[in-house]
Amino acid sequence: MARSLRKGPYIDARLAKKIATRKPGDTQGIKTWSRSAIITPEMVGFLFLVHNGKQFVQVQAAEDMVGHKLGEFSHTRKFV
């Protein structure tokens, strides 16, 4: 089931605080374990290090990703 429109998109408070202190295009990534956080327009241009359960996967937020969750771009299974 989708999140209520009344509540708005879910953004982890710690993640929002880290984004506010940095500027887009920073070479140092923002480490996060919050895979359920939704990518907002303010996040575009940032490099995120999203934890997939074993390691951190680099995710560069782009315009096309707005509205998707961070976990969608950090796969947890390796297909062999």
XYZ file of N, CA, C and O in Angstrom, residues 6-56:
204
model
N -1.524 12.913 2.260
C -1.624 13.891 3.343
C -0.318 13.973 4.127
O 0.100 15.031 4.566
N 0.352 12.827 4.303
C 1.604 12.783 5.058
C 2.791 13.310 4.267
O 3.751 13.800 4.845
N 2.766 13.164 2.961
C 3.899 13.594 2.149
C 4.947 12.508 2.053
O 4.830 11.448 2.658
N 6.025 12.753 1.294
C 7.057 11.726 1.110
C 7.868 11.501 2.392
O 8.077 12.420 3.179
N 8.328 10.255 2.584
C 9.129 9.921 3.761
C 10.594 10.289 3.509
O 11.195 9.851 2.534
N 11.129 11.106 4.379
C 12.551 11.441 4.346
C 13.067 11.295 5.772
O 12.503 11.875 6.699
N 14.112 10.504 5.933
C 14.701 10.299 7.248
C 15.228 11.639 7.768
O 15.867 12.388 7.029
N 14.967 11.947 9.020
C 15.361 13.235 9.601
C 16.880 13.417 9.588
O 17.379 14.505 9.292
N 17.619 12.341 9.896
C 19.089 12.443 9.900
C 19.631 12.670 8.491
O 20.589 13.404 8.296
N 18.975 12.053 7.507
C 19.393 12.215 6.125
C 19.123 13.642 5.649
O 19.965 14.260 4.981
N 17.982 14.201 6.014
C 17.648 15.576 5.632
C 18.621 16.570 6.260
O 18.998 17.571 5.642
N 19.054 16.272 7.484
C 20.005 17.146 8.170
C 21.366 17.116 7.477
O 22.014 18.155 7.319
N 21.797 15.936 7.017
C 23.070 15.817 6.314
C 23.026 16.547 4.971
O 24.014 17.150 4.559
N 21.882 16.486 4.289
C 21.735 17.156 2.992
C 21.783 18.672 3.167
O 22.351 19.383 2.344
N 21.192 19.170 4.250
C 21.148 20.613 4.485
C 22.537 21.198 4.723
O 22.783 22.367 4.400
N 23.464 20.398 5.254
C 24.800 20.918 5.568
C 25.759 20.849 4.379
O 26.824 21.426 4.435
N 25.382 20.128 3.326
C 26.271 19.980 2.158
C 25.685 20.646 0.937
O 24.521 21.025 0.907
N 26.525 20.753 -0.102
C 26.053 21.326 -1.359
C 26.139 20.270 -2.466
O 26.978 19.359 -2.400
N 25.269 20.352 -3.474
C 25.270 19.354 -4.555
C 26.610 19.315 -5.287
O 27.306 20.320 -5.417
N 26.976 18.137 -5.767
C 28.229 17.976 -6.493
C 29.406 17.670 -5.597
O 30.536 17.562 -6.073
N 29.165 17.520 -4.296
C 30.231 17.155 -3.359
C 30.767 15.773 -3.733
O 30.006 14.879 -4.066
N 32.095 15.613 -3.685
C 32.684 14.329 -4.047
C 32.523 13.301 -2.935
O 32.516 12.113 -3.209
N 32.388 13.763 -1.704
C 32.217 12.845 -0.578
C 30.744 12.431 -0.499
O 29.844 13.268 -0.506
N 30.489 11.123 -0.434
C 29.124 10.616 -0.401
C 28.492 10.743 0.975
O 29.170 10.867 1.986
N 27.171 10.689 0.992
C 26.412 10.734 2.235
C 26.007 9.305 2.566
O 25.230 8.689 1.841
N 26.541 8.761 3.657
C 26.243 7.392 4.063
C 24.852 7.331 4.684
O 24.505 8.154 5.531
N 24.067 6.327 4.254
C 22.737 6.161 4.818
C 22.328 4.700 4.825
O 22.718 3.938 3.948
N 21.563 4.339 5.839
C 20.970 3.015 5.928
C 19.481 3.109 5.620
O 18.795 2.112 5.632
N 18.995 4.294 5.346
C 17.576 4.525 5.097
C 17.242 4.257 3.636
O 17.233 5.164 2.801
N 16.931 3.002 3.322
C 16.604 2.609 1.953
C 15.199 3.049 1.564
O 14.876 3.163 0.401
N 14.348 3.317 2.552
C 12.962 3.679 2.273
C 12.753 5.171 2.075
O 11.635 5.605 1.811
N 13.818 5.969 2.185
C 13.694 7.416 1.982
C 13.452 7.709 0.499
O 14.100 7.148 -0.372
N 12.506 8.588 0.230
C 12.152 8.935 -1.143
C 13.049 10.073 -1.618
O 13.331 11.025 -0.876
N 13.490 9.984 -2.868
C 14.354 11.010 -3.454
C 13.505 12.226 -3.817
O 12.531 12.114 -4.552
N 13.873 13.380 -3.283
C 13.169 14.631 -3.544
C 14.017 15.517 -4.453
O 15.204 15.256 -4.647
N 13.444 16.569 -5.016
C 14.234 17.460 -5.883
C 15.435 18.095 -5.183
O 16.424 18.427 -5.838
N 15.390 18.243 -3.862
C 16.523 18.814 -3.127
C 17.724 17.866 -3.109
O 18.853 18.289 -2.893
N 17.487 16.575 -3.329
C 18.550 15.571 -3.281
C 19.293 15.409 -4.602
O 20.308 14.719 -4.651
N 18.789 16.007 -5.660
C 19.396 15.843 -6.983
C 20.802 16.436 -6.981
O 21.019 17.548 -6.508
N 21.763 15.663 -7.488
C 23.147 16.110 -7.553
C 24.020 15.578 -6.439
O 25.237 15.704 -6.493
N 23.416 14.965 -5.436
C 24.180 14.421 -4.317
C 24.564 12.972 -4.587
O 23.869 12.253 -5.304
N 25.666 12.551 -3.984
C 26.114 11.165 -4.055
C 25.762 10.502 -2.729
O 26.154 10.981 -1.659
N 24.984 9.413 -2.796
C 24.570 8.697 -1.605
C 25.261 7.347 -1.571
O 25.448 6.703 -2.597
N 25.636 6.915 -0.386
C 26.177 5.578 -0.165
C 25.104 4.807 0.592
O 24.955 4.950 1.798
N 24.331 3.997 -0.144
C 23.173 3.304 0.409
C 23.577 1.883 0.798
O 24.144 1.156 -0.012
N 23.273 1.501 2.024
C 23.649 0.180 2.532
C 22.685 -0.869 1.984
O 21.478 -0.688 2.020
N 23.241 -1.971 1.453
C 22.389 -3.035 0.911
C 22.380 -4.272 1.799
O 21.920 -5.317 1.383
N 22.894 -4.167 3.007
C 22.936 -5.291 3.922
C 24.331 -5.846 4.097
O 24.630 -6.503 5.092
N 25.210 -5.576 3.132
C 26.573 -6.077 3.195
C 27.589 -4.967 2.973
O 28.599 -4.904 3.645
N 27.303 -4.094 2.030
C 28.237 -3.015 1.681
C 27.445 -1.777 1.285
O 26.230 -1.815 1.183
N 28.163 -0.690 1.061
C 27.529 0.549 0.642
C 27.655 0.700 -0.868
O 28.740 0.613 -1.426
